[in-house]
Every structure is written in C-alpha cells, then in structure tokens.
Amino acid sequence: FTIPVLVPANATIGKLACNSIGMICDLFDNNNNPSQMNPVESPMVCLEVVEKPGEPPSGCCKDFLKKITAQQNVANNILSVNTSMTVGPAKLKQASVSLVDFHVLHAKDCDICLKDPKNMGNITNPSGGAFVWNHQPLNVPWSHLIEWKDSSGKSWANGVSLNFQIPLPPKSPISCCCDTIMYCLKYSFTDTACITCDTVICYKAYNGKDCNEGGGNNQPDCNCAWNPKFNYEGAPQGGKPVACGGSLNVPKGIVPVTLNPGFQCTPASPTCQPSGLTVKLVNLVTGVTTTLSGPNYAYTFLTPGTYTYNMTGTCGGKQCDCSIRMIIPAN
C-alpha cells in the first residue's frame, strides 16, 4: 500500500521541506489475540519549496506578430506558396510552418483514384535564402511541418521570405471539372525570451478554372461568426460586447454573470447551421474547468482571479473557437 507524505503548509520558499511517517501496527492471530510490531518510521522525504508560477503576462503576443503575406500559384498540379513574414520586436530563435488542414472540393463525378500520400496535403521544397528550413521529422522529402532554428537569434523585423510547394492530387481530365483547394497554415514563432506566439491563416486556391464560376463544387463557404455579449451588474443595456481574443473586467459579487455567445454560421443554409456549441470556464489560477449550461451560461464570480471563457462550435463540419479572458479584481 501507499501512504502519501505531505510537506508542511508553512514551508519557506527556497528551503527544503521534510516529513516522514511513523507507523505502529496491531496484529491479530486467528484466535483474535493481539500483538504489536515495533514502531517503524520511514526515511525523511524532502522537497525543495518553490513559488507557484504566476500568471503569464497579459497580452504577451499583442505586439509580437507584425505581418504575414502570401502569394500562391497553381501549375502542373503544384501549388506554389511565397510568403513574407515580419515578426518582432525581439529576435527569433525558432519558427515553424505546418499544414494543419487540407482538402479538395469538387463534384462527385470528378473523383479520381489517388495513391501517392505526398499529394494528400504535404509541404515540399522549402527555401528561405539565408534561413535554412528543414522538414520535421528530418531527412524526409515531404511532411506536414517545416522548421527553422537559430539558438543565437535572428531579427525578423524587416521581413523574412519563405517559399515552398504543396503537391496537389491530379485533376480529373473531364473538361468541366475543377478542384477548389482549401488549406490552412499554422505559423509559430519563438523569440529569444522563449515567448511563443502562433496564428492560423486559411487560404483558397483553384486547380483549373475558378470553381465558383461553374463546374466542380460551387457551394459557398460556411463560415463561423461570433458576437459574444456579457450581462452583469453595471453592464450596458443589451449586454457588453467583447470580441474573441479580448478581455473584460467584472467586479466579484453574488449576481451571476450571463453570456450570449452570439454564435452563427454564414451564409445560413440547410447545410450551414451552427451546432455543437459548448462553453467552458477555466480558472487560470487553480486550473479548474467548469462546463456552463445554456442558454444563459451563468456563473457567479465569488473569488478574485483570472478566468477564460472557451467557446467551441461547428459550422459546416468546421470547428469554430472563441476565447475571452475574464478578470475579477481583488477590490
């Protein structure tokens, strides 16, 4: 069996906190006659006392990412992507680009058999001039992820270019067919202070003529839309709107805070309807997550601290996320 050993609650930060377990066992034979073992004490268990990590600085990524531009071209079933990334102000020591979503839309009659996994959403031939990009894992000709590293740090404040290719599935030879290529890239950057920030940008390209002009799949995109509003004591009539990624200060109290996520899918159609909405509240101090119930998603903030509302839904099979930070001051 196992007995947990607790360190003293008043332990001093930077010192060793020690404790042990003393144990006396009473034994009974088959005739219920008692006897006692000699007292036993475990070796001392010592742990170094460290201060609980504080909350990360607010808005550490606010001024981190400056600008990402991309130009794309499709020829011979190859999608060529030329990017320029301006990041700062600190020097970077690591960056990565990953293909996190890739799918091809076309009419059912335009399906063809595809056997080469390289053409199912991978990055090939990365080049960045003086910046050397490698596939992850290393020594493979194609993968979902490419990465650059420099432990001494390099400035990206004036822009860094990166060119790569995405092999596409062969297009159907039927003249009226066309492929709409939908893909998303996750750009991640780590500076010399070990602050990592990332962003996901989604793109659209066509292999052949513009599929929205006829032929292929001409269904409009189904997009996510959020319009969160909070009601609390002192809130404006109709609720306080807060954009996804924003924050809100609300005083603690016994009056519940309610939320209207304002989740919609656009353009609305029988195949573009919101579904699977969940709202979870995370206490960033304790780590406790509470799932809130609709339609009001009410919660009473009795304890000061910082919390995050994490909202998730689905539009046309695509996951939609929205996070808002809630700050409850001590006073």
mmCIF file of C-alpha atoms in Angstrom:
data_model
loop_
_atom_site.group_PDB
_atom_site.id
_atom_site.type_symbol
_atom_site.label_atom_id
_atom_site.label_comp_id
_atom_site.label_asym_id
_atom_site.label_seq_id
_atom_site.Cartn_x
_atom_site.Cartn_y
_atom_site.Cartn_z
ATOM 1 C CA PHE A 1 0.000 0.000 0.000
ATOM 2 C CA THR A 2 0.996 3.628 -0.388
ATOM 3 C CA ILE A 3 0.768 6.442 2.144
ATOM 4 C CA PRO A 4 1.125 9.986 0.766
ATOM 5 C CA VAL A 5 3.577 12.254 2.589
ATOM 6 C CA LEU A 6 2.588 15.908 2.871
ATOM 7 C CA VAL A 7 5.105 18.741 3.225
ATOM 8 C CA PRO A 8 4.322 21.343 5.904
ATOM 9 C CA ALA A 9 1.971 24.080 4.718
ATOM 10 C CA ASN A 10 4.177 26.827 6.215
ATOM 11 C CA ALA A 11 7.345 25.734 4.388
ATOM 12 C CA THR A 12 9.762 28.514 3.403
ATOM 13 C CA ILE A 13 10.347 29.156 -0.298
ATOM 14 C CA GLY A 14 13.883 28.181 -1.318
ATOM 15 C CA LYS A 15 14.328 25.782 1.614
ATOM 16 C CA LEU A 16 13.823 22.041 1.939
ATOM 17 C CA ALA A 17 10.526 20.898 3.439
ATOM 18 C CA CYS A 18 10.783 17.467 5.030
ATOM 19 C CA ASN A 19 8.400 14.978 6.593
ATOM 20 C CA SER A 20 8.251 11.304 7.480
ATOM 21 C CA ILE A 21 5.711 8.670 8.501
ATOM 22 C CA GLY A 22 5.718 6.806 11.798
ATOM 23 C CA MET A 23 3.717 3.608 11.944
ATOM 24 C CA ILE A 24 2.645 1.156 14.692
ATOM 25 C CA CYS A 25 0.829 -1.982 13.567
ATOM 26 C CA ASP A 26 -1.517 -4.020 15.734
ATOM 27 C CA LEU A 27 -1.617 -7.667 14.660
ATOM 28 C CA PHE A 28 -4.311 -10.258 15.454
ATOM 29 C CA ASP A 29 -3.908 -14.022 15.114
ATOM 30 C CA ASN A 30 -6.613 -16.468 14.125
ATOM 31 C CA ASN A 31 -7.823 -16.597 17.737
ATOM 32 C CA ASN A 32 -8.108 -12.814 17.836
ATOM 33 C CA ASN A 33 -5.131 -12.482 20.204
ATOM 34 C CA PRO A 34 -3.472 -9.056 19.776
ATOM 35 C CA SER A 35 0.227 -8.354 19.449
ATOM 36 C CA GLN A 36 2.173 -5.282 18.378
ATOM 37 C CA MET A 37 5.064 -4.691 15.986
ATOM 38 C CA ASN A 38 7.945 -2.493 16.940
ATOM 39 C CA PRO A 39 7.286 1.129 15.847
ATOM 40 C CA VAL A 40 8.602 1.849 12.372
ATOM 41 C CA GLU A 41 9.439 5.268 10.904
ATOM 42 C CA SER A 42 10.087 5.915 7.226
ATOM 43 C CA PRO A 43 13.137 7.795 5.929
ATOM 44 C CA MET A 44 12.713 11.552 5.679
ATOM 45 C CA VAL A 45 11.114 12.776 2.452
ATOM 46 C CA CYS A 46 12.372 16.239 1.435
ATOM 47 C CA LEU A 47 11.259 18.548 -1.357
ATOM 48 C CA GLU A 48 12.617 21.925 -2.383
ATOM 49 C CA VAL A 49 9.925 24.555 -1.894
ATOM 50 C CA VAL A 50 9.370 26.741 -4.958
ATOM 51 C CA GLU A 51 6.985 29.600 -5.538
ATOM 52 C CA LYS A 52 3.867 28.806 -7.526
ATOM 53 C CA PRO A 53 4.256 30.209 -11.051
ATOM 54 C CA GLY A 54 2.290 33.376 -11.586
ATOM 55 C CA GLU A 55 0.009 34.117 -14.469
ATOM 56 C CA PRO A 56 1.676 34.786 -17.806
ATOM 57 C CA PRO A 57 1.975 38.472 -18.642
ATOM 58 C CA SER A 58 -1.179 39.798 -20.220
ATOM 59 C CA GLY A 59 -1.039 40.349 -23.946
ATOM 60 C CA CYS A 60 2.499 38.987 -24.467
ATOM 61 C CA CYS A 61 1.627 38.229 -28.115
ATOM 62 C CA LYS A 62 -0.182 41.506 -28.728
ATOM 63 C CA ASP A 63 2.734 43.235 -30.474
ATOM 64 C CA PHE A 64 4.633 40.085 -31.417
ATOM 65 C CA LEU A 65 3.308 39.203 -34.841
ATOM 66 C CA LYS A 66 3.536 42.063 -37.292
ATOM 67 C CA LYS A 67 2.575 40.876 -40.766
ATOM 68 C CA ILE A 68 2.287 37.745 -42.908
ATOM 69 C CA THR A 69 1.624 37.967 -46.637
ATOM 70 C CA ALA A 70 1.341 35.083 -49.072
ATOM 71 C CA GLN A 71 1.136 34.747 -52.847
ATOM 72 C CA GLN A 72 0.082 31.477 -54.443
ATOM 73 C CA ASN A 73 0.104 29.956 -57.903
ATOM 74 C CA VAL A 74 -1.082 26.598 -59.257
ATOM 75 C CA ALA A 75 0.600 24.938 -62.237
ATOM 76 C CA ASN A 76 1.056 21.286 -63.228
ATOM 77 C CA ASN A 77 -0.753 20.104 -60.078
ATOM 78 C CA ILE A 78 1.686 22.014 -57.863
ATOM 79 C CA LEU A 79 0.583 24.784 -55.505
ATOM 80 C CA SER A 80 3.492 27.220 -55.021
ATOM 81 C CA VAL A 81 3.325 29.472 -51.959
ATOM 82 C CA ASN A 82 5.580 32.513 -51.499
ATOM 83 C CA THR A 83 5.353 34.115 -48.057
ATOM 84 C CA SER A 84 6.857 37.115 -46.314
ATOM 85 C CA MET A 85 6.820 37.199 -42.516
ATOM 86 C CA THR A 86 7.603 40.274 -40.429
ATOM 87 C CA VAL A 87 7.885 39.404 -36.734
ATOM 88 C CA GLY A 88 9.306 41.134 -33.669
ATOM 89 C CA PRO A 89 10.396 43.207 -31.900
ATOM 90 C CA ALA A 90 12.687 40.628 -30.239
ATOM 91 C CA LYS A 91 14.959 38.337 -32.226
ATOM 92 C CA LEU A 92 13.602 34.900 -33.060
ATOM 93 C CA LYS A 93 15.325 31.602 -32.347
ATOM 94 C CA GLN A 94 12.738 29.244 -33.803
ATOM 95 C CA ALA A 95 9.883 29.299 -36.314
ATOM 96 C CA SER A 96 7.695 26.693 -37.952
ATOM 97 C CA VAL A 97 5.018 26.430 -40.614
ATOM 98 C CA SER A 98 2.638 23.492 -40.518
ATOM 99 C CA LEU A 99 -0.146 22.439 -42.868
ATOM 100 C CA VAL A 100 -2.953 21.874 -40.366
ATOM 101 C CA ASP A 101 -5.851 21.491 -42.803
ATOM 102 C CA PHE A 102 -6.021 20.441 -46.450
ATOM 103 C CA HIS A 103 -8.942 19.294 -48.525
ATOM 104 C CA VAL A 104 -10.043 19.338 -52.135
ATOM 105 C CA LEU A 105 -13.621 20.087 -53.184
ATOM 106 C CA HIS A 106 -15.168 19.015 -56.454
ATOM 107 C CA ALA A 107 -18.262 17.306 -57.821
ATOM 108 C CA LYS A 108 -18.601 13.586 -57.207
ATOM 109 C CA ASP A 109 -18.245 12.837 -60.917
ATOM 110 C CA CYS A 110 -14.798 14.456 -60.800
ATOM 111 C CA ASP A 111 -13.339 11.952 -58.310
ATOM 112 C CA ILE A 112 -10.181 10.141 -59.326
ATOM 113 C CA CYS A 113 -8.120 7.441 -57.596
ATOM 114 C CA LEU A 114 -5.213 8.843 -55.583
ATOM 115 C CA LYS A 115 -2.449 6.548 -54.310
ATOM 116 C CA ASP A 116 0.558 8.809 -53.641
ATOM 117 C CA PRO A 117 0.436 10.075 -49.998
ATOM 118 C CA LYS A 118 2.695 13.001 -50.929
ATOM 119 C CA ASN A 119 -0.272 14.544 -52.755
ATOM 120 C CA MET A 120 -2.576 14.349 -49.740
ATOM 121 C CA GLY A 121 -1.532 17.567 -48.030
ATOM 122 C CA ASN A 122 2.230 17.958 -47.564
ATOM 123 C CA ILE A 123 4.916 20.623 -47.878
ATOM 124 C CA THR A 124 7.896 20.148 -50.209
ATOM 125 C CA ASN A 125 10.961 22.120 -51.314
ATOM 126 C CA PRO A 126 11.104 24.809 -48.596
ATOM 127 C CA SER A 127 13.574 27.612 -49.292
ATOM 128 C CA GLY A 128 14.258 30.783 -47.364
ATOM 129 C CA GLY A 129 17.522 32.224 -48.651
ATOM 130 C CA ALA A 130 19.943 32.533 -45.725
ATOM 131 C CA PHE A 131 17.339 30.947 -43.449
ATOM 132 C CA VAL A 132 17.539 27.157 -43.694
ATOM 133 C CA TRP A 133 14.229 25.353 -43.254
ATOM 134 C CA ASN A 134 14.052 21.616 -42.549
ATOM 135 C CA HIS A 135 11.284 19.080 -42.640
ATOM 136 C CA GLN A 136 10.134 17.545 -39.386
ATOM 137 C CA PRO A 137 10.987 14.751 -38.998
ATOM 138 C CA LEU A 138 14.396 15.369 -40.526
ATOM 139 C CA ASN A 139 15.675 13.795 -43.730
ATOM 140 C CA VAL A 140 12.279 13.285 -45.359
ATOM 141 C CA PRO A 141 11.372 14.832 -48.744
ATOM 142 C CA TRP A 142 7.891 15.963 -47.642
ATOM 143 C CA SER A 143 5.899 16.404 -44.438
ATOM 144 C CA HIS A 144 3.184 18.499 -42.781
ATOM 145 C CA LEU A 145 5.739 20.589 -40.829
ATOM 146 C CA ILE A 146 8.830 22.621 -41.693
ATOM 147 C CA GLU A 147 11.017 24.370 -39.121
ATOM 148 C CA TRP A 148 13.821 26.928 -38.805
ATOM 149 C CA LYS A 149 16.134 27.240 -35.767
ATOM 150 C CA ASP A 150 18.973 29.513 -34.684
ATOM 151 C CA SER A 151 19.900 29.404 -30.994
ATOM 152 C CA SER A 152 21.672 32.788 -31.157
ATOM 153 C CA GLY A 153 18.567 34.517 -32.545
ATOM 154 C CA LYS A 154 17.892 36.430 -35.749
ATOM 155 C CA SER A 155 15.933 39.609 -36.405
ATOM 156 C CA TRP A 156 12.764 39.218 -38.476
ATOM 157 C CA ALA A 157 11.791 42.873 -38.080
ATOM 158 C CA ASN A 158 12.471 43.677 -41.740
ATOM 159 C CA GLY A 159 10.710 40.622 -43.125
ATOM 160 C CA VAL A 160 11.832 37.075 -43.936
ATOM 161 C CA SER A 161 10.753 35.248 -47.076
ATOM 162 C CA LEU A 162 9.839 31.585 -47.294
ATOM 163 C CA ASN A 163 8.853 29.700 -50.442
ATOM 164 C CA PHE A 164 7.530 26.157 -50.584
ATOM 165 C CA GLN A 165 5.273 23.887 -52.614
ATOM 166 C CA ILE A 166 2.213 21.758 -51.873
ATOM 167 C CA PRO A 167 1.721 18.877 -54.342
ATOM 168 C CA LEU A 168 -1.923 18.533 -55.381
ATOM 169 C CA PRO A 169 -3.950 15.499 -56.389
ATOM 170 C CA PRO A 170 -4.172 15.204 -60.191
ATOM 171 C CA LYS A 171 -7.227 16.966 -61.566
ATOM 172 C CA SER A 172 -9.846 14.987 -63.404
ATOM 173 C CA PRO A 173 -9.368 15.063 -67.204
ATOM 174 C CA ILE A 174 -13.068 15.835 -67.618
ATOM 175 C CA SER A 175 -13.136 19.350 -69.060
ATOM 176 C CA CYS A 176 -15.945 20.684 -66.874
ATOM 177 C CA CYS A 177 -14.231 19.572 -63.631
ATOM 178 C CA CYS A 178 -12.238 21.851 -61.367
ATOM 179 C CA ASP A 179 -10.742 21.500 -57.888
ATOM 180 C CA THR A 180 -11.149 24.017 -55.084
ATOM 181 C CA ILE A 181 -8.148 23.707 -52.755
ATOM 182 C CA MET A 182 -8.868 24.693 -49.143
ATOM 183 C CA TYR A 183 -5.877 24.713 -46.791
ATOM 184 C CA CYS A 184 -4.768 26.286 -43.512
ATOM 185 C CA LEU A 185 -1.228 27.072 -42.361
ATOM 186 C CA LYS A 186 -0.176 27.467 -38.755
ATOM 187 C CA TYR A 187 2.694 29.939 -38.319
ATOM 188 C CA SER A 188 4.518 29.633 -34.979
ATOM 189 C CA PHE A 189 7.339 31.863 -33.701
ATOM 190 C CA THR A 190 9.549 31.704 -30.580
ATOM 191 C CA ASP A 191 11.740 34.643 -29.600
ATOM 192 C CA THR A 192 14.946 34.654 -27.536
ATOM 193 C CA ALA A 193 12.897 35.292 -24.383
ATOM 194 C CA CYS A 194 11.161 31.931 -25.050
ATOM 195 C CA ILE A 195 7.815 33.575 -25.761
ATOM 196 C CA THR A 196 5.943 31.572 -28.387
ATOM 197 C CA CYS A 197 3.087 33.025 -30.412
ATOM 198 C CA ASP A 198 1.261 31.492 -33.338
ATOM 199 C CA THR A 199 -1.542 32.150 -35.756
ATOM 200 C CA VAL A 200 -3.530 30.061 -38.233
ATOM 201 C CA ILE A 201 -4.375 31.515 -41.663
ATOM 202 C CA CYS A 202 -6.598 29.713 -44.142
ATOM 203 C CA TYR A 203 -6.328 30.043 -47.916
ATOM 204 C CA LYS A 204 -8.205 29.026 -51.053
ATOM 205 C CA ALA A 205 -6.791 28.158 -54.462
ATOM 206 C CA TYR A 206 -8.109 26.598 -57.670
ATOM 207 C CA ASN A 207 -6.620 23.856 -59.802
ATOM 208 C CA GLY A 208 -8.141 24.763 -63.140
ATOM 209 C CA LYS A 209 -10.742 27.450 -63.638
ATOM 210 C CA ASP A 210 -12.434 29.205 -60.720
ATOM 211 C CA CYS A 211 -14.840 26.561 -59.473
ATOM 212 C CA ASN A 212 -17.303 29.208 -58.332
ATOM 213 C CA GLU A 213 -17.813 30.222 -61.945
ATOM 214 C CA GLY A 214 -19.355 26.874 -62.821
ATOM 215 C CA GLY A 215 -18.477 23.205 -62.721
ATOM 216 C CA GLY A 216 -16.994 21.421 -59.744
ATOM 217 C CA ASN A 217 -18.169 22.347 -56.260
ATOM 218 C CA ASN A 218 -19.779 25.790 -56.331
ATOM 219 C CA GLN A 219 -21.212 25.696 -52.828
ATOM 220 C CA PRO A 220 -20.362 28.844 -50.835
ATOM 221 C CA ASP A 221 -18.084 28.538 -47.826
ATOM 222 C CA CYS A 222 -19.687 28.001 -44.427
ATOM 223 C CA ASN A 223 -18.011 30.435 -42.039
ATOM 224 C CA CYS A 224 -18.056 30.925 -38.272
ATOM 225 C CA ALA A 225 -19.385 34.139 -36.720
ATOM 226 C CA TRP A 226 -19.242 35.129 -33.027
ATOM 227 C CA ASN A 227 -20.818 38.124 -31.309
ATOM 228 C CA PRO A 228 -20.371 37.482 -27.549
ATOM 229 C CA LYS A 229 -22.182 39.743 -25.086
ATOM 230 C CA PHE A 230 -21.963 39.668 -21.288
ATOM 231 C CA ASN A 231 -24.590 40.787 -18.809
ATOM 232 C CA TYR A 232 -23.508 41.638 -15.281
ATOM 233 C CA GLU A 233 -24.176 44.192 -12.589
ATOM 234 C CA GLY A 234 -23.471 47.566 -14.225
ATOM 235 C CA ALA A 235 -23.352 46.257 -17.792
ATOM 236 C CA PRO A 236 -24.919 48.407 -20.548
ATOM 237 C CA GLN A 237 -28.416 47.543 -21.683
ATOM 238 C CA GLY A 238 -28.347 44.609 -24.064
ATOM 239 C CA GLY A 239 -25.037 43.353 -22.694
ATOM 240 C CA LYS A 240 -21.382 44.259 -23.035
ATOM 241 C CA PRO A 241 -19.946 43.073 -26.408
ATOM 242 C CA VAL A 242 -16.435 41.609 -26.272
ATOM 243 C CA ALA A 243 -14.599 40.379 -29.366
ATOM 244 C CA CYS A 244 -12.993 36.949 -29.440
ATOM 245 C CA GLY A 245 -9.489 37.204 -28.033
ATOM 246 C CA GLY A 246 -10.462 40.202 -25.901
ATOM 247 C CA SER A 247 -10.813 40.604 -22.145
ATOM 248 C CA LEU A 248 -13.294 42.057 -19.672
ATOM 249 C CA ASN A 249 -13.004 43.283 -16.069
ATOM 250 C CA VAL A 250 -16.004 42.443 -13.884
ATOM 251 C CA PRO A 251 -16.263 43.015 -10.110
ATOM 252 C CA LYS A 252 -16.823 39.968 -7.928
ATOM 253 C CA GLY A 253 -20.261 39.624 -6.372
ATOM 254 C CA ILE A 254 -23.277 37.453 -5.786
ATOM 255 C CA VAL A 255 -25.008 38.463 -9.025
ATOM 256 C CA PRO A 256 -24.353 35.855 -11.767
ATOM 257 C CA VAL A 257 -22.625 36.901 -14.980
ATOM 258 C CA THR A 258 -24.504 35.639 -18.041
ATOM 259 C CA LEU A 259 -23.230 35.182 -21.579
ATOM 260 C CA ASN A 260 -24.835 35.229 -25.006
ATOM 261 C CA PRO A 261 -22.189 33.713 -27.327
ATOM 262 C CA GLY A 262 -23.895 35.065 -30.464
ATOM 263 C CA PHE A 263 -22.704 32.035 -32.417
ATOM 264 C CA GLN A 264 -23.846 31.834 -36.062
ATOM 265 C CA CYS A 265 -22.812 30.262 -39.363
ATOM 266 C CA THR A 266 -22.786 32.356 -42.536
ATOM 267 C CA PRO A 267 -24.241 32.325 -45.080
ATOM 268 C CA ALA A 268 -27.064 30.446 -43.385
ATOM 269 C CA SER A 269 -28.384 27.496 -45.381
ATOM 270 C CA PRO A 270 -29.637 23.963 -44.695
ATOM 271 C CA THR A 271 -26.012 22.770 -44.864
ATOM 272 C CA CYS A 272 -24.561 25.731 -42.961
ATOM 273 C CA GLN A 273 -26.105 25.687 -39.499
ATOM 274 C CA PRO A 274 -24.457 26.142 -36.069
ATOM 275 C CA SER A 275 -24.150 23.011 -33.951
ATOM 276 C CA GLY A 276 -22.271 21.523 -31.009
ATOM 277 C CA LEU A 277 -21.931 24.752 -29.019
ATOM 278 C CA THR A 278 -20.082 24.297 -25.706
ATOM 279 C CA VAL A 279 -18.930 26.925 -23.222
ATOM 280 C CA LYS A 280 -16.245 26.114 -20.652
ATOM 281 C CA LEU A 281 -14.866 28.429 -17.979
ATOM 282 C CA VAL A 282 -11.254 27.858 -16.897
ATOM 283 C CA ASN A 283 -9.881 29.281 -13.634
ATOM 284 C CA LEU A 284 -6.310 30.168 -14.650
ATOM 285 C CA VAL A 285 -5.180 30.201 -11.004
ATOM 286 C CA THR A 286 -6.466 26.772 -9.937
ATOM 287 C CA GLY A 287 -6.783 25.162 -13.362
ATOM 288 C CA VAL A 288 -10.353 24.074 -12.616
ATOM 289 C CA THR A 289 -12.616 23.870 -15.691
ATOM 290 C CA THR A 290 -16.393 24.325 -15.384
ATOM 291 C CA THR A 291 -18.792 23.483 -18.218
ATOM 292 C CA LEU A 292 -21.540 26.118 -18.310
ATOM 293 C CA SER A 293 -25.117 25.395 -19.347
ATOM 294 C CA GLY A 294 -27.152 27.365 -21.870
ATOM 295 C CA PRO A 295 -28.978 29.378 -22.774
ATOM 296 C CA ASN A 296 -27.556 31.918 -20.316
ATOM 297 C CA TYR A 297 -24.219 30.243 -19.395
ATOM 298 C CA ALA A 298 -24.423 31.865 -15.977
ATOM 299 C CA TYR A 299 -21.595 31.879 -13.445
ATOM 300 C CA THR A 300 -21.147 33.712 -10.136
ATOM 301 C CA PHE A 301 -17.634 35.010 -9.547
ATOM 302 C CA LEU A 302 -17.097 34.939 -5.787
ATOM 303 C CA THR A 303 -13.292 34.715 -5.921
ATOM 304 C CA PRO A 304 -10.907 37.255 -7.488
ATOM 305 C CA GLY A 305 -8.666 35.934 -10.242
ATOM 306 C CA THR A 306 -8.360 35.470 -13.985
ATOM 307 C CA TYR A 307 -10.622 33.159 -15.934
ATOM 308 C CA THR A 308 -11.044 32.206 -19.592
ATOM 309 C CA TYR A 309 -14.288 31.518 -21.420
ATOM 310 C CA ASN A 310 -13.572 28.879 -24.095
ATOM 311 C CA MET A 311 -16.407 28.611 -26.628
ATOM 312 C CA THR A 312 -16.450 25.916 -29.319
ATOM 313 C CA GLY A 313 -18.994 25.151 -32.042
ATOM 314 C CA THR A 314 -19.230 23.705 -35.531
ATOM 315 C CA CYS A 315 -20.137 25.269 -38.895
ATOM 316 C CA GLY A 316 -20.442 23.015 -41.912
ATOM 317 C CA GLY A 317 -18.205 20.407 -40.286
ATOM 318 C CA LYS A 318 -15.567 23.032 -39.432
ATOM 319 C CA GLN A 319 -14.663 23.691 -35.784
ATOM 320 C CA CYS A 320 -15.124 27.257 -34.570
ATOM 321 C CA ASP A 321 -13.349 28.574 -31.461
ATOM 322 C CA CYS A 322 -13.636 31.779 -29.449
ATOM 323 C CA SER A 323 -11.844 32.632 -26.187
ATOM 324 C CA ILE A 324 -12.350 35.608 -23.898
ATOM 325 C CA ARG A 325 -10.443 36.419 -20.721
ATOM 326 C CA MET A 326 -12.416 37.483 -17.633
ATOM 327 C CA ILE A 327 -10.565 39.409 -14.931
ATOM 328 C CA ILE A 328 -12.075 39.648 -11.438
ATOM 329 C CA PRO A 329 -10.126 42.264 -9.424
ATOM 330 C CA ALA A 330 -9.462 41.734 -5.723
ATOM 331 C CA ASN A 331 -11.055 45.062 -4.759
#
